[in-house]
């Protein structure tokens, strides 16, 4: 379910300290609930080798088209990414987050972990079009002891190219990627709970 931007901006996440110059593009409630300490398990699901959430044909096809287009237009060259065109958000971390867990990188898509805390995990990616941040938050759900995952996508488009790119991919994200991806994340979470 898509949430208003305030579902992210009104919560006192640590990401606000380091990404104030990014725009909140999307906020989604993930179909994932668990106990107060289960964010770690969700992070392992996101970064593991199984990658079921990215295996839906629509999602796989859209990502394949994006990588081909990026290769053709030179969007994803190392000089356009982290440590090239933009500095990693890790360089902005306050001492306590820098000394804490960084968290694992994603394997299926080029997102590098920035930090992992008890109730939030942040990963980033950059190319010629945009510097993007994925924030996974773990929030109380209202039921005693139950928490729910939220995903926020924060972006800093790279000039006119980035603004046009973000506008161009919006329909594909909303109609193809997010519905399939979020449903698959929920199914994988439930399957892993049953197997545990």
PDB file of N, CA, C and O in Angstrom, residues 47-107:
ATOM      1  N   UNK A  47      18.796  -9.117   0.918  1.00  0.00           N
ATOM      2  CA  UNK A  47      20.165  -9.194   0.414  1.00  0.00           C
ATOM      3  C   UNK A  47      20.637 -10.609   0.149  1.00  0.00           C
ATOM      4  O   UNK A  47      21.757 -10.801  -0.310  1.00  0.00           O
ATOM      5  N   UNK A  48      19.801 -11.606   0.408  1.00  0.00           N
ATOM      6  CA  UNK A  48      20.205 -12.989   0.214  1.00  0.00           C
ATOM      7  C   UNK A  48      20.280 -13.382  -1.251  1.00  0.00           C
ATOM      8  O   UNK A  48      19.930 -12.632  -2.157  1.00  0.00           O
ATOM      9  N   UNK A  49      20.734 -14.584  -1.473  1.00  0.00           N
ATOM     10  CA  UNK A  49      20.908 -15.072  -2.840  1.00  0.00           C
ATOM     11  C   UNK A  49      19.610 -15.530  -3.479  1.00  0.00           C
ATOM     12  O   UNK A  49      19.525 -15.634  -4.692  1.00  0.00           O
ATOM     13  N   UNK A  50      18.575 -15.781  -2.677  1.00  0.00           N
ATOM     14  CA  UNK A  50      17.318 -16.307  -3.219  1.00  0.00           C
ATOM     15  C   UNK A  50      16.663 -15.328  -4.185  1.00  0.00           C
ATOM     16  O   UNK A  50      16.274 -15.691  -5.284  1.00  0.00           O
ATOM     17  N   UNK A  51      16.517 -14.057  -3.766  1.00  0.00           N
ATOM     18  CA  UNK A  51      16.014 -12.974  -4.612  1.00  0.00           C
ATOM     19  C   UNK A  51      14.666 -13.288  -5.267  1.00  0.00           C
ATOM     20  O   UNK A  51      14.398 -12.884  -6.387  1.00  0.00           O
ATOM     21  N   UNK A  52      13.801 -14.013  -4.597  1.00  0.00           N
ATOM     22  CA  UNK A  52      12.496 -14.343  -5.145  1.00  0.00           C
ATOM     23  C   UNK A  52      11.717 -13.094  -5.540  1.00  0.00           C
ATOM     24  O   UNK A  52      11.032 -13.077  -6.558  1.00  0.00           O
ATOM     25  N   UNK A  53      11.830 -12.035  -4.755  1.00  0.00           N
ATOM     26  CA  UNK A  53      11.062 -10.817  -5.018  1.00  0.00           C
ATOM     27  C   UNK A  53      11.380 -10.206  -6.377  1.00  0.00           C
ATOM     28  O   UNK A  53      10.545  -9.563  -6.983  1.00  0.00           O
ATOM     29  N   UNK A  54      12.597 -10.423  -6.865  1.00  0.00           N
ATOM     30  CA  UNK A  54      12.973  -9.852  -8.151  1.00  0.00           C
ATOM     31  C   UNK A  54      12.784 -10.823  -9.312  1.00  0.00           C
ATOM     32  O   UNK A  54      13.152 -10.520 -10.438  1.00  0.00           O
ATOM     33  N   UNK A  55      12.203 -11.982  -9.037  1.00  0.00           N
ATOM     34  CA  UNK A  55      12.102 -12.999 -10.081  1.00  0.00           C
ATOM     35  C   UNK A  55      10.793 -12.956 -10.861  1.00  0.00           C
ATOM     36  O   UNK A  55      10.644 -13.683 -11.836  1.00  0.00           O
ATOM     37  N   UNK A  56       9.850 -12.110 -10.482  1.00  0.00           N
ATOM     38  CA  UNK A  56       8.600 -11.994 -11.243  1.00  0.00           C
ATOM     39  C   UNK A  56       8.936 -11.563 -12.665  1.00  0.00           C
ATOM     40  O   UNK A  56       9.769 -10.680 -12.867  1.00  0.00           O
ATOM     41  N   UNK A  57       8.321 -12.180 -13.685  1.00  0.00           N
ATOM     42  CA  UNK A  57       8.673 -11.868 -15.073  1.00  0.00           C
ATOM     43  C   UNK A  57       8.601 -10.385 -15.417  1.00  0.00           C
ATOM     44  O   UNK A  57       9.488  -9.860 -16.094  1.00  0.00           O
ATOM     45  N   UNK A  58       7.573  -9.685 -14.939  1.00  0.00           N
ATOM     46  CA  UNK A  58       7.452  -8.256 -15.245  1.00  0.00           C
ATOM     47  C   UNK A  58       8.623  -7.483 -14.643  1.00  0.00           C
ATOM     48  O   UNK A  58       9.245  -6.651 -15.311  1.00  0.00           O
ATOM     49  N   UNK A  59       8.936  -7.764 -13.388  1.00  0.00           N
ATOM     50  CA  UNK A  59      10.028  -7.067 -12.707  1.00  0.00           C
ATOM     51  C   UNK A  59      11.353  -7.382 -13.385  1.00  0.00           C
ATOM     52  O   UNK A  59      12.155  -6.484 -13.671  1.00  0.00           O
ATOM     53  N   UNK A  60      11.584  -8.661 -13.659  1.00  0.00           N
ATOM     54  CA  UNK A  60      12.830  -9.091 -14.298  1.00  0.00           C
ATOM     55  C   UNK A  60      12.996  -8.420 -15.665  1.00  0.00           C
ATOM     56  O   UNK A  60      14.070  -7.939 -16.020  1.00  0.00           O
ATOM     57  N   UNK A  61      11.920  -8.361 -16.445  1.00  0.00           N
ATOM     58  CA  UNK A  61      11.963  -7.757 -17.781  1.00  0.00           C
ATOM     59  C   UNK A  61      12.255  -6.262 -17.702  1.00  0.00           C
ATOM     60  O   UNK A  61      13.096  -5.742 -18.446  1.00  0.00           O
ATOM     61  N   UNK A  62      11.565  -5.560 -16.796  1.00  0.00           N
ATOM     62  CA  UNK A  62      11.780  -4.125 -16.674  1.00  0.00           C
ATOM     63  C   UNK A  62      13.203  -3.805 -16.218  1.00  0.00           C
ATOM     64  O   UNK A  62      13.828  -2.868 -16.725  1.00  0.00           O
ATOM     65  N   UNK A  63      13.744  -4.593 -15.286  1.00  0.00           N
ATOM     66  CA  UNK A  63      15.125  -4.378 -14.866  1.00  0.00           C
ATOM     67  C   UNK A  63      16.090  -4.666 -16.012  1.00  0.00           C
ATOM     68  O   UNK A  63      17.063  -3.933 -16.217  1.00  0.00           O
ATOM     69  N   UNK A  64      15.834  -5.726 -16.789  1.00  0.00           N
ATOM     70  CA  UNK A  64      16.710  -6.060 -17.922  1.00  0.00           C
ATOM     71  C   UNK A  64      16.721  -4.932 -18.949  1.00  0.00           C
ATOM     72  O   UNK A  64      17.776  -4.549 -19.463  1.00  0.00           O
ATOM     73  N   UNK A  65      15.534  -4.376 -19.244  1.00  0.00           N
ATOM     74  CA  UNK A  65      15.446  -3.255 -20.186  1.00  0.00           C
ATOM     75  C   UNK A  65      16.217  -2.059 -19.647  1.00  0.00           C
ATOM     76  O   UNK A  65      16.971  -1.391 -20.373  1.00  0.00           O
ATOM     77  N   UNK A  66      16.063  -1.786 -18.348  1.00  0.00           N
ATOM     78  CA  UNK A  66      16.766  -0.645 -17.742  1.00  0.00           C
ATOM     79  C   UNK A  66      18.278  -0.807 -17.841  1.00  0.00           C
ATOM     80  O   UNK A  66      19.007   0.135 -18.157  1.00  0.00           O
ATOM     81  N   UNK A  67      18.792  -2.026 -17.559  1.00  0.00           N
ATOM     82  CA  UNK A  67      20.252  -2.215 -17.601  1.00  0.00           C
ATOM     83  C   UNK A  67      20.764  -2.108 -19.037  1.00  0.00           C
ATOM     84  O   UNK A  67      21.843  -1.565 -19.264  1.00  0.00           O
ATOM     85  N   UNK A  68      20.006  -2.614 -20.003  1.00  0.00           N
ATOM     86  CA  UNK A  68      20.414  -2.508 -21.419  1.00  0.00           C
ATOM     87  C   UNK A  68      20.452  -1.044 -21.845  1.00  0.00           C
ATOM     88  O   UNK A  68      21.393  -0.605 -22.507  1.00  0.00           O
ATOM     89  N   UNK A  69      19.424  -0.292 -21.479  1.00  0.00           N
ATOM     90  CA  UNK A  69      19.362   1.121 -21.815  1.00  0.00           C
ATOM     91  C   UNK A  69      20.510   1.882 -21.149  1.00  0.00           C
ATOM     92  O   UNK A  69      21.160   2.732 -21.766  1.00  0.00           O
ATOM     93  N   UNK A  70      20.763   1.552 -19.887  1.00  0.00           N
ATOM     94  CA  UNK A  70      21.865   2.192 -19.168  1.00  0.00           C
ATOM     95  C   UNK A  70      23.209   1.905 -19.799  1.00  0.00           C
ATOM     96  O   UNK A  70      24.063   2.791 -19.908  1.00  0.00           O
ATOM     97  N   UNK A  71      23.414   0.665 -20.253  1.00  0.00           N
ATOM     98  CA  UNK A  71      24.674   0.309 -20.924  1.00  0.00           C
ATOM     99  C   UNK A  71      24.807   1.052 -22.247  1.00  0.00           C
ATOM    100  O   UNK A  71      25.882   1.578 -22.576  1.00  0.00           O
ATOM    101  N   UNK A  72      23.725   1.116 -23.001  1.00  0.00           N
ATOM    102  CA  UNK A  72      23.732   1.787 -24.296  1.00  0.00           C
ATOM    103  C   UNK A  72      24.034   3.279 -24.165  1.00  0.00           C
ATOM    104  O   UNK A  72      24.793   3.853 -24.947  1.00  0.00           O
ATOM    105  N   UNK A  73      23.458   3.929 -23.141  1.00  0.00           N
ATOM    106  CA  UNK A  73      23.603   5.371 -22.964  1.00  0.00           C
ATOM    107  C   UNK A  73      24.726   5.767 -21.993  1.00  0.00           C
ATOM    108  O   UNK A  73      24.944   6.946 -21.749  1.00  0.00           O
ATOM    109  N   UNK A  74      25.397   4.777 -21.435  1.00  0.00           N
ATOM    110  CA  UNK A  74      26.514   5.057 -20.534  1.00  0.00           C
ATOM    111  C   UNK A  74      26.111   5.590 -19.176  1.00  0.00           C
ATOM    112  O   UNK A  74      26.904   6.239 -18.492  1.00  0.00           O
ATOM    113  N   UNK A  75      24.877   5.292 -18.735  1.00  0.00           N
ATOM    114  CA  UNK A  75      24.404   5.808 -17.463  1.00  0.00           C
ATOM    115  C   UNK A  75      25.079   5.163 -16.257  1.00  0.00           C
ATOM    116  O   UNK A  75      25.140   5.755 -15.188  1.00  0.00           O
ATOM    117  N   UNK A  76      25.538   3.930 -16.413  1.00  0.00           N
ATOM    118  CA  UNK A  76      25.971   3.148 -15.253  1.00  0.00           C
ATOM    119  C   UNK A  76      27.484   2.961 -15.162  1.00  0.00           C
ATOM    120  O   UNK A  76      27.958   2.078 -14.455  1.00  0.00           O
ATOM    121  N   UNK A  77      28.229   3.775 -15.858  1.00  0.00           N
ATOM    122  CA  UNK A  77      29.689   3.681 -15.775  1.00  0.00           C
ATOM    123  C   UNK A  77      30.138   4.015 -14.358  1.00  0.00           C
ATOM    124  O   UNK A  77      29.518   4.837 -13.678  1.00  0.00           O
ATOM    125  N   UNK A  78      31.221   3.390 -13.892  1.00  0.00           N
ATOM    126  CA  UNK A  78      31.681   3.651 -12.520  1.00  0.00           C
ATOM    127  C   UNK A  78      31.891   5.134 -12.215  1.00  0.00           C
ATOM    128  O   UNK A  78      31.593   5.588 -11.111  1.00  0.00           O
ATOM    129  N   UNK A  79      32.352   5.902 -13.178  1.00  0.00           N
ATOM    130  CA  UNK A  79      32.588   7.336 -12.944  1.00  0.00           C
ATOM    131  C   UNK A  79      31.294   8.094 -12.674  1.00  0.00           C
ATOM    132  O   UNK A  79      31.317   9.195 -12.119  1.00  0.00           O
ATOM    133  N   UNK A  80      30.143   7.519 -13.048  1.00  0.00           N
ATOM    134  CA  UNK A  80      28.856   8.173 -12.833  1.00  0.00           C
ATOM    135  C   UNK A  80      28.221   7.767 -11.504  1.00  0.00           C
ATOM    136  O   UNK A  80      27.179   8.295 -11.138  1.00  0.00           O
ATOM    137  N   UNK A  81      28.849   6.835 -10.788  1.00  0.00           N
ATOM    138  CA  UNK A  81      28.236   6.279  -9.589  1.00  0.00           C
ATOM    139  C   UNK A  81      28.842   6.774  -8.292  1.00  0.00           C
ATOM    140  O   UNK A  81      29.436   7.857  -8.218  1.00  0.00           O
ATOM    141  N   UNK A  82      28.692   5.947  -7.257  1.00  0.00           N
ATOM    142  CA  UNK A  82      29.215   6.273  -5.930  1.00  0.00           C
ATOM    143  C   UNK A  82      30.738   6.343  -5.980  1.00  0.00           C
ATOM    144  O   UNK A  82      31.385   5.475  -6.561  1.00  0.00           O
ATOM    145  N   UNK A  83      31.295   7.371  -5.369  1.00  0.00           N
ATOM    146  CA  UNK A  83      32.740   7.553  -5.395  1.00  0.00           C
ATOM    147  C   UNK A  83      33.223   8.167  -6.695  1.00  0.00           C
ATOM    148  O   UNK A  83      34.417   8.413  -6.863  1.00  0.00           O
ATOM    149  N   UNK A  84      32.307   8.401  -7.624  1.00  0.00           N
ATOM    150  CA  UNK A  84      32.632   9.057  -8.885  1.00  0.00           C
ATOM    151  C   UNK A  84      31.881  10.370  -8.960  1.00  0.00           C
ATOM    152  O   UNK A  84      32.314  11.389  -8.435  1.00  0.00           O
ATOM    153  N   UNK A  85      30.692  10.316  -9.583  1.00  0.00           N
ATOM    154  CA  UNK A  85      29.866  11.524  -9.705  1.00  0.00           C
ATOM    155  C   UNK A  85      29.380  12.013  -8.342  1.00  0.00           C
ATOM    156  O   UNK A  85      29.244  13.219  -8.123  1.00  0.00           O
ATOM    157  N   UNK A  86      29.089  11.096  -7.430  1.00  0.00           N
ATOM    158  CA  UNK A  86      28.606  11.474  -6.096  1.00  0.00           C
ATOM    159  C   UNK A  86      29.392  10.736  -5.013  1.00  0.00           C
ATOM    160  O   UNK A  86      29.906   9.649  -5.250  1.00  0.00           O
ATOM    161  N   UNK A  87      29.443  11.353  -3.862  1.00  0.00           N
ATOM    162  CA  UNK A  87      30.064  10.707  -2.709  1.00  0.00           C
ATOM    163  C   UNK A  87      29.030   9.842  -2.001  1.00  0.00           C
ATOM    164  O   UNK A  87      27.847  10.163  -1.981  1.00  0.00           O
ATOM    165  N   UNK A  88      29.480   8.774  -1.405  1.00  0.00           N
ATOM    166  CA  UNK A  88      28.582   7.904  -0.652  1.00  0.00           C
ATOM    167  C   UNK A  88      28.044   8.630   0.578  1.00  0.00           C
ATOM    168  O   UNK A  88      28.734   9.470   1.173  1.00  0.00           O
ATOM    169  N   UNK A  89      26.827   8.292   0.945  1.00  0.00           N
ATOM    170  CA  UNK A  89      26.248   8.854   2.164  1.00  0.00           C
ATOM    171  C   UNK A  89      26.995   8.406   3.414  1.00  0.00           C
ATOM    172  O   UNK A  89      26.857   9.023   4.473  1.00  0.00           O
ATOM    173  N   UNK A  90      27.784   7.354   3.306  1.00  0.00           N
ATOM    174  CA  UNK A  90      28.576   6.935   4.468  1.00  0.00           C
ATOM    175  C   UNK A  90      29.512   8.048   4.922  1.00  0.00           C
ATOM    176  O   UNK A  90      29.848   8.149   6.098  1.00  0.00           O
ATOM    177  N   UNK A  91      29.917   8.903   3.981  1.00  0.00           N
ATOM    178  CA  UNK A  91      30.797  10.015   4.343  1.00  0.00           C
ATOM    179  C   UNK A  91      30.096  11.052   5.211  1.00  0.00           C
ATOM    180  O   UNK A  91      30.750  11.884   5.829  1.00  0.00           O
ATOM    181  N   UNK A  92      28.762  11.024   5.245  1.00  0.00           N
ATOM    182  CA  UNK A  92      27.987  11.990   6.032  1.00  0.00           C
ATOM    183  C   UNK A  92      27.570  11.446   7.395  1.00  0.00           C
ATOM    184  O   UNK A  92      26.961  12.176   8.182  1.00  0.00           O
ATOM    185  N   UNK A  93      27.822  10.185   7.649  1.00  0.00           N
ATOM    186  CA  UNK A  93      27.293   9.569   8.870  1.00  0.00           C
ATOM    187  C   UNK A  93      27.888  10.183  10.126  1.00  0.00           C
ATOM    188  O   UNK A  93      29.094  10.437  10.190  1.00  0.00           O
ATOM    189  N   UNK A  94      27.059  10.386  11.152  1.00  0.00           N
ATOM    190  CA  UNK A  94      27.614  10.762  12.458  1.00  0.00           C
ATOM    191  C   UNK A  94      28.407   9.589  13.026  1.00  0.00           C
ATOM    192  O   UNK A  94      28.259   8.442  12.585  1.00  0.00           O
ATOM    193  N   UNK A  95      29.247   9.877  13.991  1.00  0.00           N
ATOM    194  CA  UNK A  95      30.186   8.873  14.500  1.00  0.00           C
ATOM    195  C   UNK A  95      29.507   7.592  14.958  1.00  0.00           C
ATOM    196  O   UNK A  95      30.010   6.499  14.706  1.00  0.00           O
ATOM    197  N   UNK A  96      28.358   7.690  15.652  1.00  0.00           N
ATOM    198  CA  UNK A  96      27.746   6.478  16.187  1.00  0.00           C
ATOM    199  C   UNK A  96      27.253   5.556  15.061  1.00  0.00           C
ATOM    200  O   UNK A  96      27.388   4.338  15.145  1.00  0.00           O
ATOM    201  N   UNK A  97      26.697   6.128  13.978  1.00  0.00           N
ATOM    202  CA  UNK A  97      26.252   5.286  12.864  1.00  0.00           C
ATOM    203  C   UNK A  97      27.449   4.741  12.078  1.00  0.00           C
ATOM    204  O   UNK A  97      27.425   3.606  11.611  1.00  0.00           O
ATOM    205  N   UNK A  98      28.486   5.541  11.942  1.00  0.00           N
ATOM    206  CA  UNK A  98      29.682   5.084  11.225  1.00  0.00           C
ATOM    207  C   UNK A  98      30.337   3.908  11.957  1.00  0.00           C
ATOM    208  O   UNK A  98      30.843   2.982  11.340  1.00  0.00           O
ATOM    209  N   UNK A  99      30.288   3.951  13.292  1.00  0.00           N
ATOM    210  CA  UNK A  99      30.896   2.881  14.088  1.00  0.00           C
ATOM    211  C   UNK A  99      29.998   1.652  14.176  1.00  0.00           C
ATOM    212  O   UNK A  99      30.455   0.567  14.509  1.00  0.00           O
ATOM    213  N   UNK A 100      28.722   1.807  13.862  1.00  0.00           N
ATOM    214  CA  UNK A 100      27.778   0.697  13.960  1.00  0.00           C
ATOM    215  C   UNK A 100      27.798  -0.193  12.729  1.00  0.00           C
ATOM    216  O   UNK A 100      28.658  -0.070  11.843  1.00  0.00           O
ATOM    217  N   UNK A 101      26.830  -1.076  12.663  1.00  0.00           N
ATOM    218  CA  UNK A 101      26.751  -2.023  11.550  1.00  0.00           C
ATOM    219  C   UNK A 101      26.451  -1.295  10.248  1.00  0.00           C
ATOM    220  O   UNK A 101      25.617  -0.395  10.203  1.00  0.00           O
ATOM    221  N   UNK A 102      27.152  -1.681   9.184  1.00  0.00           N
ATOM    222  CA  UNK A 102      26.870  -1.110   7.872  1.00  0.00           C
ATOM    223  C   UNK A 102      25.740  -1.861   7.208  1.00  0.00           C
ATOM    224  O   UNK A 102      24.940  -1.291   6.488  1.00  0.00           O
ATOM    225  N   UNK A 103      25.653  -3.154   7.464  1.00  0.00           N
ATOM    226  CA  UNK A 103      24.638  -3.971   6.813  1.00  0.00           C
ATOM    227  C   UNK A 103      25.148  -4.505   5.493  1.00  0.00           C
ATOM    228  O   UNK A 103      26.101  -3.986   4.917  1.00  0.00           O
ATOM    229  N   UNK A 104      24.502  -5.546   4.974  1.00  0.00           N
ATOM    230  CA  UNK A 104      24.958  -6.170   3.726  1.00  0.00           C
ATOM    231  C   UNK A 104      24.471  -5.402   2.497  1.00  0.00           C
ATOM    232  O   UNK A 104      23.447  -4.730   2.533  1.00  0.00           O
ATOM    233  N   UNK A 105      25.231  -5.513   1.420  1.00  0.00           N
ATOM    234  CA  UNK A 105      24.830  -4.931   0.140  1.00  0.00           C
ATOM    235  C   UNK A 105      23.812  -5.841  -0.543  1.00  0.00           C
ATOM    236  O   UNK A 105      23.778  -7.052  -0.303  1.00  0.00           O
ATOM    237  N   UNK A 106      22.993  -5.256  -1.403  1.00  0.00           N
ATOM    238  CA  UNK A 106      22.084  -6.060  -2.207  1.00  0.00           C
ATOM    239  C   UNK A 106      22.874  -6.741  -3.313  1.00  0.00           C
ATOM    240  O   UNK A 106      23.841  -6.174  -3.826  1.00  0.00           O
ATOM    241  N   UNK A 107      22.465  -7.936  -3.692  1.00  0.00           N
ATOM    242  CA  UNK A 107      23.177  -8.663  -4.734  1.00  0.00           C
ATOM    243  C   UNK A 107      22.488  -8.553  -6.087  1.00  0.00           C
ATOM    244  O   UNK A 107      23.127  -8.591  -7.114  1.00  0.00           O
TER     245      UNK A 107
END
